[in-house]
Short mmCIF file of C-alpha atoms in Angstrom, two decimals:
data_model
loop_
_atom_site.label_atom_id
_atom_site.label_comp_id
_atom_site.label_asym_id
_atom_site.label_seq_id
_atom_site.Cartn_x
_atom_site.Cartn_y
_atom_site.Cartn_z
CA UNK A 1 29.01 -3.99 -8.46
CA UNK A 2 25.24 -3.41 -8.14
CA UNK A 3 23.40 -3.34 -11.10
CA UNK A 4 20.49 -1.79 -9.35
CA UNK A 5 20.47 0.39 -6.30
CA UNK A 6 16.69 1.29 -4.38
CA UNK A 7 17.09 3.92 -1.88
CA UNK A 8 14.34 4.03 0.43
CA UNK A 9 11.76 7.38 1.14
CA UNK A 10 12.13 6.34 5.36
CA UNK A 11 13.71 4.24 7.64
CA UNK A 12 10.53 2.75 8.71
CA UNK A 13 8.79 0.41 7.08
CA UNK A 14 5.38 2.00 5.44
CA UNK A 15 3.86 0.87 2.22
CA UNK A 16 6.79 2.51 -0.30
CA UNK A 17 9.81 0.62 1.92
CA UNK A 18 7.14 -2.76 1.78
CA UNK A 19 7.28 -1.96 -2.04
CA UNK A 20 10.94 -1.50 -2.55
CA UNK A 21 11.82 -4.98 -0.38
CA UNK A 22 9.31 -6.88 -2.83
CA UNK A 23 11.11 -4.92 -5.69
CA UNK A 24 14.35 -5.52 -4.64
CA UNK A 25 13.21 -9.85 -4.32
CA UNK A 26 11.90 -9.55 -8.39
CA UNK A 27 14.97 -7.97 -9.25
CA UNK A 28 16.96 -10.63 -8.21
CA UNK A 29 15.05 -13.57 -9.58
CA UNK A 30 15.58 -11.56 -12.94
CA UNK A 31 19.50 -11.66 -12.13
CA UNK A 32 20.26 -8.56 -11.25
CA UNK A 33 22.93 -7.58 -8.80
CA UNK A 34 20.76 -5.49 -6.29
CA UNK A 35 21.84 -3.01 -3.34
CA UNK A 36 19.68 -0.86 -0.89
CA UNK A 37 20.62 2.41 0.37
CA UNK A 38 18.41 3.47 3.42
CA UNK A 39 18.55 5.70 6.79
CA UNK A 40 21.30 3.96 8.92
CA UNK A 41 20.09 1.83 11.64
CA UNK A 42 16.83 1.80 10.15
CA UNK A 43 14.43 -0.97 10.22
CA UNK A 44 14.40 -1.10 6.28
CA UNK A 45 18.32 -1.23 6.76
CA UNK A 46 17.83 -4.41 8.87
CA UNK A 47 15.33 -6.00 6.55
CA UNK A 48 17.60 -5.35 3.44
CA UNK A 49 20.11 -7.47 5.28
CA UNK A 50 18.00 -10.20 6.72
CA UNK A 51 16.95 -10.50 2.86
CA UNK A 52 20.65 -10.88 2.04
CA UNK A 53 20.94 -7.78 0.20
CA UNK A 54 24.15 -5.85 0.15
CA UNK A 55 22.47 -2.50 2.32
CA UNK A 56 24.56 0.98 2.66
CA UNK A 57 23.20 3.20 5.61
CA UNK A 58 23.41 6.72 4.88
CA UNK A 59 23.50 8.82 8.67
CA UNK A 60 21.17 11.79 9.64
CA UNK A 61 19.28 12.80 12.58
CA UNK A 62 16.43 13.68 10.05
CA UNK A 63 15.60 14.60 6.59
CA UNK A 64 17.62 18.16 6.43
CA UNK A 65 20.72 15.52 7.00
CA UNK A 66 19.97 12.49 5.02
CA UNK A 67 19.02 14.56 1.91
CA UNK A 68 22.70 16.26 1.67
CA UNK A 69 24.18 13.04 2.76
CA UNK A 70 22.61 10.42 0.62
CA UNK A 71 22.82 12.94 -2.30
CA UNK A 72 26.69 12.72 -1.44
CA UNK A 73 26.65 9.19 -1.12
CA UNK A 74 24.81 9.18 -4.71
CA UNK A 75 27.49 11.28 -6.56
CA UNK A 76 30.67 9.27 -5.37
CA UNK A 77 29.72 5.92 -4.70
CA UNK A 78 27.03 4.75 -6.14
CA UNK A 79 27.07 2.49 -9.26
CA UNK A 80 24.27 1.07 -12.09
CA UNK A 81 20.87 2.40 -12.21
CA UNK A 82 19.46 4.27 -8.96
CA UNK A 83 15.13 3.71 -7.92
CA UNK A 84 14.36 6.41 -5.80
CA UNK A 85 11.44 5.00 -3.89
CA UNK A 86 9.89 8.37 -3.08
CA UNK A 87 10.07 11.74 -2.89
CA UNK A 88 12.97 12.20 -0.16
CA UNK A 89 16.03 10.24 -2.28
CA UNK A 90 14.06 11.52 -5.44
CA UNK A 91 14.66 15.02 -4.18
CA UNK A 92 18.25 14.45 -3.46
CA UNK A 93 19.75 13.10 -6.30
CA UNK A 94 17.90 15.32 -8.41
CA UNK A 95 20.01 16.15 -11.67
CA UNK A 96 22.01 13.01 -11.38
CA UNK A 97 21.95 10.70 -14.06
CA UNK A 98 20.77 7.27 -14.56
CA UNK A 99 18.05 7.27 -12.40
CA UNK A 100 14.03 6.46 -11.82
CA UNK A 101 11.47 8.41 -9.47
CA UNK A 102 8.85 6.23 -8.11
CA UNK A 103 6.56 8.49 -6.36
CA UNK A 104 4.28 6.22 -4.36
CA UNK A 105 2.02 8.92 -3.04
CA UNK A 106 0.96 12.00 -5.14
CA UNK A 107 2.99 15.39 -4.12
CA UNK A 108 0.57 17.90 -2.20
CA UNK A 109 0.90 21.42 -1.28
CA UNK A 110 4.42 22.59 -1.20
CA UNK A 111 5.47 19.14 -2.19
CA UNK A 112 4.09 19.14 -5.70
CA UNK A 113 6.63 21.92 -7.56
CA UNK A 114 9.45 19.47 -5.47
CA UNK A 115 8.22 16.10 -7.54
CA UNK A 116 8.08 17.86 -10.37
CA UNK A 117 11.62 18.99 -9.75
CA UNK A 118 12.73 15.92 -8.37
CA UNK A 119 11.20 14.02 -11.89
CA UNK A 120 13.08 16.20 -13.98
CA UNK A 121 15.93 14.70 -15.83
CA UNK A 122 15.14 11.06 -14.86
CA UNK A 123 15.25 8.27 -17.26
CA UNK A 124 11.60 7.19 -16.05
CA UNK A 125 8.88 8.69 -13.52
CA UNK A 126 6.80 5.80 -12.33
CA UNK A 127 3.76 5.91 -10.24
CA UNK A 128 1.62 3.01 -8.61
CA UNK A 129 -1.80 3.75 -11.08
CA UNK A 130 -3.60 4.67 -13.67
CA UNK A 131 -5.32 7.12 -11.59
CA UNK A 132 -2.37 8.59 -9.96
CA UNK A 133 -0.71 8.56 -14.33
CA UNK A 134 -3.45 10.91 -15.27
CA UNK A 135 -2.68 13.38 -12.77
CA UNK A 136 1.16 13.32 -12.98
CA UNK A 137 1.25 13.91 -16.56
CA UNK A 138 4.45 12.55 -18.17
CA UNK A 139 4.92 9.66 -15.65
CA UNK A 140 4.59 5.78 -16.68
CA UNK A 141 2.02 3.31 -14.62
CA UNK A 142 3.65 0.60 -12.73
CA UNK A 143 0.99 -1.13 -10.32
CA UNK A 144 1.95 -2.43 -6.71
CA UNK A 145 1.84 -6.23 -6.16
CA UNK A 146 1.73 -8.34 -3.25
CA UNK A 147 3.87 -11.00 -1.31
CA UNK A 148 1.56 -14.73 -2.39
CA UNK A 149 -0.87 -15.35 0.55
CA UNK A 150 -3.26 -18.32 1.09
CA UNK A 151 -6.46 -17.84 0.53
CA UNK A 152 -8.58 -17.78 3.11
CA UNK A 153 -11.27 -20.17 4.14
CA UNK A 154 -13.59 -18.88 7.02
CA UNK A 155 -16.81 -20.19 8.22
CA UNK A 156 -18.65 -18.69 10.45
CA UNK A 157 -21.36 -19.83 12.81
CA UNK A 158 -24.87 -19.36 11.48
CA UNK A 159 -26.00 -16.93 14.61
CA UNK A 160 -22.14 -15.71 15.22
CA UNK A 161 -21.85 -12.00 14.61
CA UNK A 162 -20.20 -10.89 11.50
CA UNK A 163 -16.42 -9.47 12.10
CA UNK A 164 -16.14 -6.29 9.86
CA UNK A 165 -12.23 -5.82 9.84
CA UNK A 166 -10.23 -2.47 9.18
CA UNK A 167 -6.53 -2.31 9.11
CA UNK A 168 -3.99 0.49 8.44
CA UNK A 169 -3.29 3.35 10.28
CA UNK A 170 -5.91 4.91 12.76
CA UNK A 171 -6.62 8.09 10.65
CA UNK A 172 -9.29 10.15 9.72
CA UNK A 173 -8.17 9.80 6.28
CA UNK A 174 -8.40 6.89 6.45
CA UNK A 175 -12.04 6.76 6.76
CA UNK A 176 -11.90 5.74 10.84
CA UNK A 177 -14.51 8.52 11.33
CA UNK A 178 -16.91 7.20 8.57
CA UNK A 179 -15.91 3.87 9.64
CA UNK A 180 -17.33 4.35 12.85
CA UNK A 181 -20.58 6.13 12.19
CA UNK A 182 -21.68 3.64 9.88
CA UNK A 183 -20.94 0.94 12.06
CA UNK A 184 -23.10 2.70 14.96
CA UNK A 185 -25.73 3.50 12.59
CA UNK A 186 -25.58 -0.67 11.37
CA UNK A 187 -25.50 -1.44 15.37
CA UNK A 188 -28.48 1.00 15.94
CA UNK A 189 -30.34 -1.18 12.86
CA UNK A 190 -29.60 -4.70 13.54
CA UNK A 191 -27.93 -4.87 17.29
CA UNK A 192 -25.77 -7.60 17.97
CA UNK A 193 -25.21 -8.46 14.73
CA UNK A 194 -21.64 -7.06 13.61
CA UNK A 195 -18.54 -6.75 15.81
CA UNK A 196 -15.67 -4.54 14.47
CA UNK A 197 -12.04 -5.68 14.22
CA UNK A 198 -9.46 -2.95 14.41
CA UNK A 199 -5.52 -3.29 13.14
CA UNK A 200 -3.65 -0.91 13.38
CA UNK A 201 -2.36 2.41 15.12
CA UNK A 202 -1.98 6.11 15.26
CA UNK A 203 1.44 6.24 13.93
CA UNK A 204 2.54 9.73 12.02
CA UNK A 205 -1.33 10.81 12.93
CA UNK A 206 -1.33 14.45 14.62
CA UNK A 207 -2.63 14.81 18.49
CA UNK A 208 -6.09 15.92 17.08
CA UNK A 209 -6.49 13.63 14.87
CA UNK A 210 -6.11 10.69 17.24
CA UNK A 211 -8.35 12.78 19.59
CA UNK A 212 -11.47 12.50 16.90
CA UNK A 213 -10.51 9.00 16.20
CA UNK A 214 -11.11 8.17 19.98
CA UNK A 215 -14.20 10.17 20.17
CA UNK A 216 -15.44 8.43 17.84
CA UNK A 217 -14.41 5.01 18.38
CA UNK A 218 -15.95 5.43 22.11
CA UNK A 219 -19.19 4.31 21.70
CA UNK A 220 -18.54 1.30 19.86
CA UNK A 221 -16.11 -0.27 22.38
CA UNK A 222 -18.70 -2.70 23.69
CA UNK A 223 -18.22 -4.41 19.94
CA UNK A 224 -14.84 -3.46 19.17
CA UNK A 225 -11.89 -5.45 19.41
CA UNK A 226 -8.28 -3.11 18.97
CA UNK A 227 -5.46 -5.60 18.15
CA UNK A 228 -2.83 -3.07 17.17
CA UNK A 229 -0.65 -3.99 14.18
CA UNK A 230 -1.30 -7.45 13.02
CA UNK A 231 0.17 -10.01 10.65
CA UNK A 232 -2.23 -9.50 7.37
CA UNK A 233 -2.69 -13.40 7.31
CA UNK A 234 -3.65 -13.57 11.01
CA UNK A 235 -6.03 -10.61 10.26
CA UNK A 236 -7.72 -11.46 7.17
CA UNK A 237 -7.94 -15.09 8.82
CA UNK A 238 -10.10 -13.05 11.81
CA UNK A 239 -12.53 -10.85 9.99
CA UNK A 240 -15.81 -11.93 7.18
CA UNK A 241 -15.71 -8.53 5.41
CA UNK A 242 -12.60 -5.63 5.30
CA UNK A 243 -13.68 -2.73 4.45
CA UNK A 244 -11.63 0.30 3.13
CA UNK A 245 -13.06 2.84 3.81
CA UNK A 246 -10.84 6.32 2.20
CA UNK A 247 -11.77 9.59 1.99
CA UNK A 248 -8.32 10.49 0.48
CA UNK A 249 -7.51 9.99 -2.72
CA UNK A 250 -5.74 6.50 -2.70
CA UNK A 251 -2.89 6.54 -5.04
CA UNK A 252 -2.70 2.15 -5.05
CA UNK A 253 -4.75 0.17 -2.36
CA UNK A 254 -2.25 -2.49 -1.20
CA UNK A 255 -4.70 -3.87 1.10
CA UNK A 256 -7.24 -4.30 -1.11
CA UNK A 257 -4.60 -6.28 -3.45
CA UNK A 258 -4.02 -8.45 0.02
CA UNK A 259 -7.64 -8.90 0.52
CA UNK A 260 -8.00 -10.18 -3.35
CA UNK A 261 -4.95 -12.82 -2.83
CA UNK A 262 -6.42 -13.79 0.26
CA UNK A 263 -10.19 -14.55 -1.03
CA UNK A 264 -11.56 -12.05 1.87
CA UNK A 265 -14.72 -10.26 0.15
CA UNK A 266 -14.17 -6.70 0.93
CA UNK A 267 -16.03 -2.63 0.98
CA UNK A 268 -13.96 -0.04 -0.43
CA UNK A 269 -14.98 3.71 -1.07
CA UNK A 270 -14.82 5.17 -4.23
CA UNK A 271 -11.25 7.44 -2.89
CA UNK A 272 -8.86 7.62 -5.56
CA UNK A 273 -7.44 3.91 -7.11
CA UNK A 274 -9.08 1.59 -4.98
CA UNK A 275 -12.02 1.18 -7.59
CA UNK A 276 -9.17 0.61 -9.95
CA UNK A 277 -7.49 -1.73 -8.12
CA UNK A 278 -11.06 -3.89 -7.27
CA UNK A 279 -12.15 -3.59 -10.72
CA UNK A 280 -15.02 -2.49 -12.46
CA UNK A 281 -17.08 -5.28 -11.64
CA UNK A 282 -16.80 -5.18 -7.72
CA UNK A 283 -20.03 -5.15 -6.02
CA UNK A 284 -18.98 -2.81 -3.21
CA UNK A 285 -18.21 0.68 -3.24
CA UNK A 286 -19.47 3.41 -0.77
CA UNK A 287 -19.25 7.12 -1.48
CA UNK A 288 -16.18 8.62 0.14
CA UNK A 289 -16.91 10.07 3.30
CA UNK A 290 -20.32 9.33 3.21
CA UNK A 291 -21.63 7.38 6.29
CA UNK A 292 -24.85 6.16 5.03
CA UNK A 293 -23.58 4.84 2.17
CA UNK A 294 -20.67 3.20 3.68
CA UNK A 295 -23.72 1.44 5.80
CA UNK A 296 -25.99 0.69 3.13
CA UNK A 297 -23.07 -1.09 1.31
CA UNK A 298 -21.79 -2.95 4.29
CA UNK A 299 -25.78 -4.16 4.80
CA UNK A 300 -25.58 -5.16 0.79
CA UNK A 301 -22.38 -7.13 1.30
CA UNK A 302 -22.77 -8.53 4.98
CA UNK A 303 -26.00 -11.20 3.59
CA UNK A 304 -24.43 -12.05 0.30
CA UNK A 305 -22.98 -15.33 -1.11
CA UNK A 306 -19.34 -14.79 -1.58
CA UNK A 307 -18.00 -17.76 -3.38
CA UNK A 308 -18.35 -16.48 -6.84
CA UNK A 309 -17.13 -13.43 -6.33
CA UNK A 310 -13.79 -14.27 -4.51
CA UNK A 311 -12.86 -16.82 -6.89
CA UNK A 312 -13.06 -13.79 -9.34
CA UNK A 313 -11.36 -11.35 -7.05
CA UNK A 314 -8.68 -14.39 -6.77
CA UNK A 315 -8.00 -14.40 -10.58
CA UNK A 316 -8.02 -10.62 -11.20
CA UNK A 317 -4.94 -10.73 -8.33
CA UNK A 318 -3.15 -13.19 -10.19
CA UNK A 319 -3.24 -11.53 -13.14
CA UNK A 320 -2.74 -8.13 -12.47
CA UNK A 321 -0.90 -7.82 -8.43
CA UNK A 322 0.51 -11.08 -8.58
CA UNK A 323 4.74 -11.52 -8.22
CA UNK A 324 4.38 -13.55 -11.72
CA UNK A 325 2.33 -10.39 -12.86
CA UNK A 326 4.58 -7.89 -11.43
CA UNK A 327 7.83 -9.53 -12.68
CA UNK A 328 6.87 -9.67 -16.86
CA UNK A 329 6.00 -5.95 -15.82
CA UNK A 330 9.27 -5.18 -13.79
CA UNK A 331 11.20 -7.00 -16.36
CA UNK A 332 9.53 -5.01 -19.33
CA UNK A 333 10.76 -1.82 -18.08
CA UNK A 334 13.90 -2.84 -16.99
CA UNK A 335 14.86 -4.08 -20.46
CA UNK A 336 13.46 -0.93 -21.89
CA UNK A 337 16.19 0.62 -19.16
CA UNK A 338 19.30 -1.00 -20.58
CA UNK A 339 19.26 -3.14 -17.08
CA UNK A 340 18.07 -5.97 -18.78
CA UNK A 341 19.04 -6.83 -22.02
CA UNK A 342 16.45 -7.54 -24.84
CA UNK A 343 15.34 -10.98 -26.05
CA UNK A 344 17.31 -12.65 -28.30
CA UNK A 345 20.56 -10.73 -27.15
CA UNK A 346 20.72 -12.44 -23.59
#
């Protein structure tokens, strides 16, 4: 019998399903029982099992099928306390009892009314942020964590160009398009001096989209190296400065949490939580969408001594989007819950 069930927004693994498999790991070291409920056949099906987690596929060539059939699934044969990771299983089980919403991405356009409806009832509504709390009024702030990664040590050679690094998907939203005019404009200023890693891919990004992304990216393929989806040690191991570059309204910043475990300095813009997630002391942060700024940052960072800094982005990780951080948190709310029980009654 499960104590706690996650069921999973998609099949593929994005940063909600990367959330719920690191949730699912604390849960367990805190004792729980822990199941997974996901798309059948799905890659986060596969992980749950590699993981050793007991894993229940739900079938459905696509959402207008899962919905029904994993609100089905919810009603008959599910047991203990159900975390919707999303807005999909938050959606179906709506009205069902003994349950949390975890919205990792803030409901837009026709979506919004549907998390508010999908909230309803629940015993919690947690989101990723403060920033993302103060819009979704009534919801409780549970911040994203990361795996433990090595920090970093990377010296480059004194003439060597400096590797600016982006990874995530290849998106306007993303920032690619600001991304790239900046870099052209900091080629155009000091040429030869900065290359430009790229990790990632188009995935879920619409035909026109990835058209603009190309047009833009075009001119800067003489310093551009594409490496599709990489291994987040093997890329923050390849690059001197990430840079983050939004022009959405982040709800978390995962990377950015990555980058601070790893001891990579790093540019963010000032989209949504990544400022929160940096802190209010980070040295780096461009105006959304703004190319010239993103440039003028990047030349403030690029020359500067990093040491002192990353040892400071280093400690903020570990005590705020750390797995020791994340599992007093976890364990806080679970108690509050009923999963857990209290201290002094265990």
């Amino acid at each position: 019998m499960a104590d706690l069930t996650l069921a999973a927004n998609n099949g593929a693994i994005g940063g909600g399903e990367v959330m719920l498999l690191l949730m699912a790991q604390l849960a367990r070291e805190l004792g729980l029982d822990v199941a997974i409920v996901a798309p059948d056949a799905s890659p986060v099906l596969r992980r749950s099992g590699e993981l050793g987690f007991p894993a229940t596929g739900i079938t459905g060539r696509d959402r207008s099928e899962y919905i029904p059939n994993l609100r089905r699934w919810d009603r008959h044969e599910r047991e203990g306390l159900l975390w919707c990771h999303g807005l999909v299983p938050s959606l179906a089980t709506t009205g069902h009892p003994r349950r949390v919403v975890q919205l990792h991405q803030r409901p837009r356009g026709l979506a919004g009314p549907a998390g508010l409806i999908s909230a309803a009832g629940s015993a919690k509504a947690v989101v990723p942020s403060e920033f993302m709390r103060s819009r979704l009024p009534g919801t409780t702030a549970l911040p994203n964590w990361t795996a433990s990664l090595d920090v970093i040590v990377r010296r480059r050679e004194e003439d060597a160009p400096v590797v600016l690094g982006f990874i995530g998907r290849l998106s306007p939203d993303k920032g690619i398009l600001v991304l790239a005019e900046a870099v052209r404009r900091l080629e155009k200023r000091h040429p030869g001096k900065v290359r430009l890693l790229l990790a990632g891919a188009p995935h879920f990004v619409s035909p026109e989209d990835q058209r603009l992304v190309e047009q833009a990216l075009a001119p800067l393929a003489p310093i551009t190296d594409r490496r599709g989806w990489m291994d987040r040690r093997d890329f923050f191991a390849a690059v001197d400065l990430a840079v983050f570059p939004s022009v959405r309204a982040e709800s978390f910043g995962l990377v950015v949490a990555e980058a601070m475990a790893s001891g990579v300095p790093f540019v963010i813009s000032d989209a949504g939580a990544l400022p929160e997630v940096a802190g209010p002391d980070h040295p780096w942060v461009a105006r959304g969408g703004d190319p010239v700024s993103l440039m003028e940052t990047l030349e403030d960072a690029v020359p500067a001594a990093h040491t002192t800094y990353v040892a400071h982005a280093r400690r903020r990780w570990e005590t705020h989007y750390s797995p020791d951080a994340a599992r007093d948190r976890l364990a806080t709310l679970l108690t509050e819950l009923g999963v857990l029980p209290a201290k002094g009654q265990q």
